[in-house]
Coordinates of C-alpha atoms in Angstrom, one line a residue:
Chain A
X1 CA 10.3 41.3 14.8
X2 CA 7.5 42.9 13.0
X3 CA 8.1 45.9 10.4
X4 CA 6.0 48.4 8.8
X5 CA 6.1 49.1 5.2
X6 CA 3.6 51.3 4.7
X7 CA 0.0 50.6 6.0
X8 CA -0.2 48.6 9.6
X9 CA -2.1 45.8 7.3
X10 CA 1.1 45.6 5.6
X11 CA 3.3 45.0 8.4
X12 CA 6.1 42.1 7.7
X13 CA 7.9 40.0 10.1
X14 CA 10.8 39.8 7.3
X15 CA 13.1 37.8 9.7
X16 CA 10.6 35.4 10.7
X17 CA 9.6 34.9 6.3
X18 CA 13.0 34.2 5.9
X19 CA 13.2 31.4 8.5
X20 CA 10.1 29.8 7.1
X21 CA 12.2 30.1 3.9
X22 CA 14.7 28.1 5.5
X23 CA 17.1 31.0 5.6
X24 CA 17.5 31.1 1.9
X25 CA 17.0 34.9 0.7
X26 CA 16.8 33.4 -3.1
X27 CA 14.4 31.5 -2.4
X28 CA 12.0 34.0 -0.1
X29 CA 12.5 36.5 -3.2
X30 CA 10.9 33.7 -5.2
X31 CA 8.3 33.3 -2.8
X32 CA 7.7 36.8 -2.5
X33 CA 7.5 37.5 -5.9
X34 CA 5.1 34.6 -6.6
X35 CA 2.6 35.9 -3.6
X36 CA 2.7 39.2 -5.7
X37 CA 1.3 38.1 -8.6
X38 CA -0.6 35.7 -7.2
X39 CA -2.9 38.1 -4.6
X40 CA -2.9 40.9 -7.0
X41 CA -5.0 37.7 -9.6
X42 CA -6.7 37.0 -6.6
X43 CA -7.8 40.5 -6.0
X44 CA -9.6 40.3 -9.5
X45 CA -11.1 37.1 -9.0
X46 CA -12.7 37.9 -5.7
X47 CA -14.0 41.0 -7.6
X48 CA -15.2 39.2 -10.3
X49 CA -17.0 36.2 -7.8
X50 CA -18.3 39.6 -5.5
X51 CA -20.6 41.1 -8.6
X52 CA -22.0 37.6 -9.6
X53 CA -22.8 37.2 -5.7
X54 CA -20.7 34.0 -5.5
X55 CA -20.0 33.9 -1.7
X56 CA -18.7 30.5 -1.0
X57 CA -16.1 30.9 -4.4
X58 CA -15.5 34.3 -2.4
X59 CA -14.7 32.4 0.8
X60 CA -12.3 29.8 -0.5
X61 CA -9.9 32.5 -2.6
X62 CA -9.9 34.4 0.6
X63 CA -8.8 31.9 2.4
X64 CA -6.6 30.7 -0.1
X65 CA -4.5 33.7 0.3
X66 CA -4.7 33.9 3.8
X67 CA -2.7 31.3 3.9
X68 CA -0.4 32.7 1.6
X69 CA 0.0 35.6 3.1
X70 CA 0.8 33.6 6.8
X71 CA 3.3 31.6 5.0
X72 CA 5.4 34.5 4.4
X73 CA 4.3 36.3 7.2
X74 CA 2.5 39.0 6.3
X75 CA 0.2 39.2 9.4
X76 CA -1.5 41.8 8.6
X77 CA -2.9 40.8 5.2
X78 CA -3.6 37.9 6.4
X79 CA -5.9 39.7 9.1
X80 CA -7.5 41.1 6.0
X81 CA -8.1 37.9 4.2
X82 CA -9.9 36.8 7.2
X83 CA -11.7 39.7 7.3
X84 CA -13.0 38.8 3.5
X85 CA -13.6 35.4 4.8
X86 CA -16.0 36.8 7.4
X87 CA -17.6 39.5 4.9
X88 CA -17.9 36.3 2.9
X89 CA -20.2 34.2 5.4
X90 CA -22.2 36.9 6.3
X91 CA -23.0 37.6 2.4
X92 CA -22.5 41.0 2.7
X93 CA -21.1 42.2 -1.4
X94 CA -20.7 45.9 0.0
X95 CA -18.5 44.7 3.2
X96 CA -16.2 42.0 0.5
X97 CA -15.9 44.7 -1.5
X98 CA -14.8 47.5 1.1
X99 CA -12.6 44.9 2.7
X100 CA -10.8 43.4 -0.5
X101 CA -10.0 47.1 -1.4
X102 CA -8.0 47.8 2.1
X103 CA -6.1 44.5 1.4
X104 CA -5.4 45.6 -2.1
X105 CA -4.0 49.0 -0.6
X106 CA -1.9 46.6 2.4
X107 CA -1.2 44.6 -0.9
X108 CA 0.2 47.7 -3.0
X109 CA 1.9 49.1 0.3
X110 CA 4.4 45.8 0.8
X111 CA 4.6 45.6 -3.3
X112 CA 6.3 49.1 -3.1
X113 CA 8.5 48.3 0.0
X114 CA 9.6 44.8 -1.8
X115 CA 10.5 46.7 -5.2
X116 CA 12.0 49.6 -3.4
X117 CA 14.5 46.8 -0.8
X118 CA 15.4 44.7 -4.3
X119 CA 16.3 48.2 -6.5
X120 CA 18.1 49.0 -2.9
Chain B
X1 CA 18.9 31.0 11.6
X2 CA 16.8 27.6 11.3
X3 CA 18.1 26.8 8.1
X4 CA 21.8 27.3 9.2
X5 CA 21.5 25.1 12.0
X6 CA 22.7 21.5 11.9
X7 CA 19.4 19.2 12.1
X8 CA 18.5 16.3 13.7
X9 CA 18.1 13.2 11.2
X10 CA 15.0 12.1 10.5
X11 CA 15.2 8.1 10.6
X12 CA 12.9 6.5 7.9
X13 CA 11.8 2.9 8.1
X14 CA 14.0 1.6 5.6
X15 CA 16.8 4.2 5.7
X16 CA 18.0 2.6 1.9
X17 CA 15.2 4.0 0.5
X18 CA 13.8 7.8 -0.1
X19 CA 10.1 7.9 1.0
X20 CA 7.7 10.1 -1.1
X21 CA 5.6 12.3 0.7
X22 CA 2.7 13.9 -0.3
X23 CA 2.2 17.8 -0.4
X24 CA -1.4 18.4 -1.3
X25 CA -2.2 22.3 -1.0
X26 CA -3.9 24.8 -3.7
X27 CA -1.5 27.9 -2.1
X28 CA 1.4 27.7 -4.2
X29 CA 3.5 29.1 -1.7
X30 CA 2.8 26.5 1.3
X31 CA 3.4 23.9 -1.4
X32 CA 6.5 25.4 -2.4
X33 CA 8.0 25.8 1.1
X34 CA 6.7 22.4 2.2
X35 CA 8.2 20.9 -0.9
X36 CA 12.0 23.0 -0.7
X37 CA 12.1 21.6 3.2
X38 CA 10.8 18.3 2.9
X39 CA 13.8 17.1 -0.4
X40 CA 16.2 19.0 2.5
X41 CA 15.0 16.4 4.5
X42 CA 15.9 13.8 1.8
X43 CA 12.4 13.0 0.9
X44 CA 11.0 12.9 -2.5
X45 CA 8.0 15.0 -2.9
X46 CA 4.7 14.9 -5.2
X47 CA 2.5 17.9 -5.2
X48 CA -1.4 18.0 -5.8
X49 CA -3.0 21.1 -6.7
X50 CA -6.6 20.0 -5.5
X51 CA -7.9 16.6 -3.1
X52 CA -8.7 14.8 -6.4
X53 CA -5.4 15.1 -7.8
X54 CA -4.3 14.0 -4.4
X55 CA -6.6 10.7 -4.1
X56 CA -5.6 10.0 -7.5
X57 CA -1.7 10.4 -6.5
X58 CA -2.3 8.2 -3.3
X59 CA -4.4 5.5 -5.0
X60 CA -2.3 4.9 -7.7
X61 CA 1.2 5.8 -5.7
X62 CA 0.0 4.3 -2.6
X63 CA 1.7 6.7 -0.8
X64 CA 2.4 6.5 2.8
X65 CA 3.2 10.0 3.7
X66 CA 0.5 12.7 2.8
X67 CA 0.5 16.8 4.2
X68 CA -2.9 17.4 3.0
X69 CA -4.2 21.1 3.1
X70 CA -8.3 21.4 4.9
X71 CA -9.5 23.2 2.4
X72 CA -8.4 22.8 -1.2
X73 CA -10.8 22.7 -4.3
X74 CA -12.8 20.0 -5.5
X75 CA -12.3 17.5 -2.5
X76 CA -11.6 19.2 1.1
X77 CA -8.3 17.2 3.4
X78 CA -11.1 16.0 5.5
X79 CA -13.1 14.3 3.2
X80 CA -9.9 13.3 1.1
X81 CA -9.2 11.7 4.9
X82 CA -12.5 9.9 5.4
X83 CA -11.6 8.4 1.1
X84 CA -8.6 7.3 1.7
X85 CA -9.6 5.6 5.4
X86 CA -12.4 3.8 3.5
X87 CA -9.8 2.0 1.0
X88 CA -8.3 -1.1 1.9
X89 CA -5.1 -0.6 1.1
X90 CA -2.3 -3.0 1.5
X91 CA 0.3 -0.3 3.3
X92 CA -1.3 2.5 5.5
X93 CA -1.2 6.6 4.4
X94 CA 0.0 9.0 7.4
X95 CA -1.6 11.8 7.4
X96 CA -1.2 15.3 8.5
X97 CA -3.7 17.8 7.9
X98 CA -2.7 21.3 7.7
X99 CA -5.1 24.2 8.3
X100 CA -5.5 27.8 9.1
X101 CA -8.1 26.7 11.5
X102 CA -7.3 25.9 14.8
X103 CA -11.0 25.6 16.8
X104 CA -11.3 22.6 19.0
X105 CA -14.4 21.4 17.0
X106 CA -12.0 22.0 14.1
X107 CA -9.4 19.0 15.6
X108 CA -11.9 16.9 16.7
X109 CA -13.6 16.5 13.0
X110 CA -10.1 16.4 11.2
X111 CA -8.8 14.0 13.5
X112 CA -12.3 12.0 13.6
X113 CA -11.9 11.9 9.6
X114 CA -9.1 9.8 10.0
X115 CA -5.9 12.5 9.7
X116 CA -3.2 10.8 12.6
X117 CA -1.8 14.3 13.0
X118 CA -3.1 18.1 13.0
X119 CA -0.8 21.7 12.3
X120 CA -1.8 24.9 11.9
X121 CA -1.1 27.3 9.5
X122 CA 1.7 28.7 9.1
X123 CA 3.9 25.2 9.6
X124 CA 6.6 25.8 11.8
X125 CA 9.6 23.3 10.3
X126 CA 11.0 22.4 13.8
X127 CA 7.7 21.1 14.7
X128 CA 6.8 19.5 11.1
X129 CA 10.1 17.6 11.7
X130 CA 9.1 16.2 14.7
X131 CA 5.6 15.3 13.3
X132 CA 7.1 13.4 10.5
X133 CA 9.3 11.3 12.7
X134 CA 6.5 10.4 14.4
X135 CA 5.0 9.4 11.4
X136 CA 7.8 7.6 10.4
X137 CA 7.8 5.6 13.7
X138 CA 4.3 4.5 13.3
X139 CA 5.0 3.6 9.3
X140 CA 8.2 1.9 10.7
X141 CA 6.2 -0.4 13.6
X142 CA 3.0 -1.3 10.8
X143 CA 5.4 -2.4 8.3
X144 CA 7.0 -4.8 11.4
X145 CA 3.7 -5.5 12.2
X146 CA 3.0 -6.2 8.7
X147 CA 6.0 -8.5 7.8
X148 CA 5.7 -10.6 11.5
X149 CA 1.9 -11.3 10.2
X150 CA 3.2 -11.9 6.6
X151 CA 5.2 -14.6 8.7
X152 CA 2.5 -16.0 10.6
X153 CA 0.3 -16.9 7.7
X154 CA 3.4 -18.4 6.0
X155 CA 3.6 -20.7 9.4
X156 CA 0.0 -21.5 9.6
X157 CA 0.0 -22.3 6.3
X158 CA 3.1 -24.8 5.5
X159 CA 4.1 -27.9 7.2
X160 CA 7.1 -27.2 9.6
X161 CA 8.6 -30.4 8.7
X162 CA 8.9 -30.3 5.2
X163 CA 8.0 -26.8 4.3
X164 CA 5.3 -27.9 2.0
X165 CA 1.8 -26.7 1.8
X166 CA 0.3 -28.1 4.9
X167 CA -3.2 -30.0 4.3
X168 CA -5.5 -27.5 5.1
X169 CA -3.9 -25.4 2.2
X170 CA -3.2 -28.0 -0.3
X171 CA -7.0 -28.7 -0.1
X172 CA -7.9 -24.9 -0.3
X173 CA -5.8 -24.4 -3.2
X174 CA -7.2 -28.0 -4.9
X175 CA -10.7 -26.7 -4.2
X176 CA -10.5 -23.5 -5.9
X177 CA -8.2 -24.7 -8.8
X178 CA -11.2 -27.1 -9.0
X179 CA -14.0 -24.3 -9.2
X180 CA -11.4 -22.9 -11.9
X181 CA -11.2 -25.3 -13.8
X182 CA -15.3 -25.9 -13.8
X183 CA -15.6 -22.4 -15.0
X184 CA -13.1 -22.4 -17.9
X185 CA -13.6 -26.1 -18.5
X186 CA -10.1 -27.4 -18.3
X187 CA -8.8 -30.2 -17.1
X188 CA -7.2 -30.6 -13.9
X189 CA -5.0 -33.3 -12.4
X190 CA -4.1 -34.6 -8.6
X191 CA -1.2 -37.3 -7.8
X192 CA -1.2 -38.9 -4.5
X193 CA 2.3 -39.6 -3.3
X194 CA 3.5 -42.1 0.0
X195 CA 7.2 -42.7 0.7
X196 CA 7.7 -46.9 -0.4
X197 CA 8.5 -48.8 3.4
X198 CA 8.7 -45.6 5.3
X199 CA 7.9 -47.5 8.2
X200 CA 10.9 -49.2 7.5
X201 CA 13.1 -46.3 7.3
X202 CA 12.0 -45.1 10.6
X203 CA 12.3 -48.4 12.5
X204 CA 15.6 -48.9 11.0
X205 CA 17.6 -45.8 11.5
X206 CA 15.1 -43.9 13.8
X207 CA 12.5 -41.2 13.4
X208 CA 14.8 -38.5 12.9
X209 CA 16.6 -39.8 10.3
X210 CA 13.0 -40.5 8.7
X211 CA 12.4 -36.7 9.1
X212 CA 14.9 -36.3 7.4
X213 CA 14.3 -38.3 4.0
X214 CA 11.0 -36.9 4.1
X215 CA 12.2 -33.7 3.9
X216 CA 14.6 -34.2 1.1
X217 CA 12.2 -36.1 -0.4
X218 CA 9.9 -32.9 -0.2
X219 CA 12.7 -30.8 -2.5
X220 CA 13.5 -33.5 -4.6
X221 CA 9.6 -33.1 -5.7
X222 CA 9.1 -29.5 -5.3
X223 CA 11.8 -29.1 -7.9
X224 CA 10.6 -31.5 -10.4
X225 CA 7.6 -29.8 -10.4
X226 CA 6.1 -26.7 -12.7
X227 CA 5.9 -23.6 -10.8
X228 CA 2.4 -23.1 -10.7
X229 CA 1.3 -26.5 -9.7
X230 CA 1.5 -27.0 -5.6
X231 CA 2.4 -29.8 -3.4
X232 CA 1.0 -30.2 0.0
X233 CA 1.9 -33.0 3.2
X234 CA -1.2 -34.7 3.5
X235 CA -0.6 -36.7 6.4
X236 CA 2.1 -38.7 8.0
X237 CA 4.5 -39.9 4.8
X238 CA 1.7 -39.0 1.9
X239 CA 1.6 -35.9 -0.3
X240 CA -0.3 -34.7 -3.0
X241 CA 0.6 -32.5 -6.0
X242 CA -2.1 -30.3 -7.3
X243 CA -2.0 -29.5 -11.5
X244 CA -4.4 -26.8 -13.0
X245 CA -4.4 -26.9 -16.8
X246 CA -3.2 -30.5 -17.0
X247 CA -4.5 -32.8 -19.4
X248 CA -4.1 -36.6 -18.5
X249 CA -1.5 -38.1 -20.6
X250 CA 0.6 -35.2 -19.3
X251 CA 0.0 -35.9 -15.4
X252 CA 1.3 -39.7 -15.9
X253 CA 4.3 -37.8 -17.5
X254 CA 4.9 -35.4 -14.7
X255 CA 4.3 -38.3 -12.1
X256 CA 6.3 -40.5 -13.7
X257 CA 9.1 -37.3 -13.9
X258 CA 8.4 -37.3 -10.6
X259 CA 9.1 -40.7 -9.4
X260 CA 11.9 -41.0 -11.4
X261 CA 13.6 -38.2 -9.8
X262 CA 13.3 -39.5 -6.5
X263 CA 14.1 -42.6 -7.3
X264 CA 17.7 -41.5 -8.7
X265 CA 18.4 -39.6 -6.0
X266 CA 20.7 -40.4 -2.9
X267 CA 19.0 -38.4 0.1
X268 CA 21.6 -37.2 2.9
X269 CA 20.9 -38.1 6.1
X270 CA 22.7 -38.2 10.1
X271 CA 23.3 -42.0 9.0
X272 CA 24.5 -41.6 5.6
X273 CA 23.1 -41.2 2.1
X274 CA 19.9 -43.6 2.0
X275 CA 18.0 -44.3 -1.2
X276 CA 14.1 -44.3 -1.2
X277 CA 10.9 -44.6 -3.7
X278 CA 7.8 -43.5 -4.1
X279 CA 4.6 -44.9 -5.0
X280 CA 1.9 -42.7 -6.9
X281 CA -1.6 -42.5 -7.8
X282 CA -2.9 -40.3 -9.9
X283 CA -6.6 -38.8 -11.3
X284 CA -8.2 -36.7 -14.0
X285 CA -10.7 -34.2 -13.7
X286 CA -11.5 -35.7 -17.4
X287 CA -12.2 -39.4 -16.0
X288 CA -15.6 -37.7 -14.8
X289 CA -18.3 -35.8 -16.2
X290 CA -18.1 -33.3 -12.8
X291 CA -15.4 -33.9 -10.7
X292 CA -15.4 -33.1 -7.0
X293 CA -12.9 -32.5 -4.6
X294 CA -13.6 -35.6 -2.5
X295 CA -13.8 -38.0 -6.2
X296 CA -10.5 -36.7 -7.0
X297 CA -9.0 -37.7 -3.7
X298 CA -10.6 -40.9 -3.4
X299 CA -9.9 -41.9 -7.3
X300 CA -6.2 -40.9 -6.9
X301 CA -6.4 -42.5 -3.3
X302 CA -7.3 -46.3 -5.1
X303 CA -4.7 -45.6 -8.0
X304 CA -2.3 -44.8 -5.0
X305 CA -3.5 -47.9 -3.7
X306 CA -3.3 -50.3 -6.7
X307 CA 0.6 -48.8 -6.9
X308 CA 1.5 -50.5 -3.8
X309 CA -0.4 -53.9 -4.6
X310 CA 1.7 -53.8 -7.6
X311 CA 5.2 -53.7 -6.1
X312 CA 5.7 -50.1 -5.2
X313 CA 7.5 -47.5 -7.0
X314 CA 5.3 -47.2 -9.6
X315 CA 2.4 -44.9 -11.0
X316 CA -0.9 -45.8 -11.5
X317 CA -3.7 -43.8 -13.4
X318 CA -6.9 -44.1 -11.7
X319 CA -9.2 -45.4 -14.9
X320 CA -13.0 -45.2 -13.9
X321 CA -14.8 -48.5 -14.3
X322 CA -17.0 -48.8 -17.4
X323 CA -20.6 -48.7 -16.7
X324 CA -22.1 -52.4 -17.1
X325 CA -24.1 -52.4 -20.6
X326 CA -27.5 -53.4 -19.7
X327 CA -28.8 -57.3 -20.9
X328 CA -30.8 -56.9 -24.2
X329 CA -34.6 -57.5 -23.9
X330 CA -35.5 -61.0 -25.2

């Protein structure tokens, strides 16, 4: 079962993370929290790659965190990453860049709902 | 939950040991989840980052289980595929390639690469675990296949009687000792061997019980002898012994060890404990300026010979004829 947190790109299928966890919530918190950090670097990177024009490096961290985000899940940032992927081929810098920021906000969206469920 | 329920075992094929599978991904978190579920499994796990780090871990490892990611830095799974097909390696690598991309071209080129097996992304464990014992079935009927050939070559190769070198391989083995011993300029050394009356044995207490003293004639040799020279039946009752790095004074030695040995022993048989000799004749790669396989033979052949003319049980040293010295000129 799919919940919102925010955004529709941030929708989570929490129950179905947790299985691929193998039903261990310590470990999926692990896993969550590594994800975190980990998109919010790649965010920068793909950034970085976008104003030096580097689509193919673009491509490959996209994808990268695609499937990150479908190992925990997270649908609908991974619907995002693909859409970087795409923006990616077709070398567009305006379209990476319009598209990484709506998977930053997806991004900040399930950051808030994970901090505000571990303070809960 | 999955990971509450009880799961099936995965059967490995040799159950005594943990198998190592590889987990090559650059997302940390498929790695992570991969590697937590595969040691649940009772597997030991090795991680690459990249598909150099994962050739590396397979060529050196020689690993037989790989999950290997499509697209990972510096080497993609498909080419890491294609790399690892190419090497001859003694054990085969199972591999499953894992990808986000699930287009029917897509299969076709991973599978064409050389991966045996093909998820998408995200794995679904259930289905993982029934990859992997598929895997495992196929690792578990190559090693079969691998040991029943293993056993094959032993047969072709040994004579069924005695279990020594048969004489195909003794002369295999003598010729490339012999190209050895060209190229580092030692000295090598043969010793003919026939079993004294053998005829007699057989006509006296039958041919099985002459199987039979040939045969314990056979160890009686084999363990006299150093562990890197080889013995081999060369036909009916005669045997040779092949010695790299052996020097002529010391191959009298070892074939007088040699027939000593069996001449002390008492050899078990269906009729008893029977006594028997040997006769041997032996030749030096250093009684010729460039030995060949077939002067070898034929020199230690005549010493063999001369043995027998001299009573038997015996060795004789082939000594090469000095040339005749020319008449002065008047």
């Amino acid at each position: 079962m799919s919940k919102t947190v925010g955004p529709t790109i941030a929708a989570w299928d929490g129950k179905a993370a947790l299985r691929a966890a193998g039903g261990d919530p310590s470990f999926l918190a692990e896993l969550v929290n590594i994800y975190l950090k980990d998109a919010a670097r790649g965010i920068a990177r793909i950034r970085r790659l976008e104003r030096q024009e580097r689509f193919e490096d673009i491509g490959n961290e996209a994808h990268r965190l695609k499937g990150a985000s479908l190992t925990l899940r997270l649908d609908g940032l991974g619907a995002a990453c693909r859409d970087i992927e795409e923006a990616a081929r077709m070398k567009s810098a305006p379209l990476v860049a319009e598209r990484t920021a709506l998977f930053k906000t997806g991004l900040e969206a399930f950051s808030r709902y994970w901090a505000g469920r571990v303070s809960a | 939950m999955l990971g509450r329920r009880p799961s099936p075992r995965l059967i490995k094929p040799n159950p005594a040991e943990r198998m190592t599978v590889l987990v090559a991904d650059d997302d940390v978190l498929a790695a992570k989840v991969l590697e937590k579920t595969l040691k649940k499994w009772d597997f030991d796990v090795v991680r690459a980052k990249n598909g150099e780090e994962a050739w590396d871990l397979i060529d050196r490892k020689g690993l037989r289980l790989a999950i290997l990611d499509w697209m990972m830095p510096k080497m993609d799974g498909v080419q890491l595929c294609r790399k690892v097909r190419r090497k001859k390696q003694a054990n085969y690598t199972y591999i499953i390639l894992l990808t986000a991309r699930d287009f029917f071209q897509d299969i076709i080129r991973g599978l064409s690469a050389g991966a045996d097996d093909y998820m998408t992304k995200p794995v679904n464990l259930l289905e993982l675990k029934a990859r992997l014992q598929t895997g495992l079935r196929i690792l578990e009927l190559e090693d079969k296949l691998l040991e029943s050939r293993q056993e094959l070559k032993e047969m072709a190769a040994h004579d069924s009687l005695t279990g020594l070198w048969n004489r195909s391989s003794i002369l295999e083995f003598f010729e490339d000792e012999l190209d050895k011993a060209r190229r580092e300029r030692s000295a090598i050394g043969v010793i003919m061997i026939d079993v004294d009356h053998f005829k007699r044995i057989n006509d006296t207490y039958g041919h099985a019980v002459g199987d039979q003293v040939l045969n314990r004639i056979s160890g009686c040799l084999k363990t006299n002898m150093r562990r890197y020279n080889k013995i081999g039946r060369y036909g009916g009752d005669e045997m040779i012994v092949v010695l790299p790095d052996c020097q002529r004074a010391n191959l009298e030695k070892i074939a007088e060890r040699l027939r000593v040995s069996v001449s002390r022993q008492r050899f078990k048989t269906e009729r008893g404990a029977l006594r028997a000799t040997i006769s041997c004749g032996a030749a030096s790669s250093e009684s010729f300026q460039h030995a060949s396989l077939r002067q070898l033979l034929s020199a230690s052949d005549k010493a063999l010979y001369e043995s027998k003319a001299r009573g038997r049980n015996l060795v004789v040293m082939f000594k090469p004829s000095r040339p005749r010295k020319r008449p002065k000129a008047a």
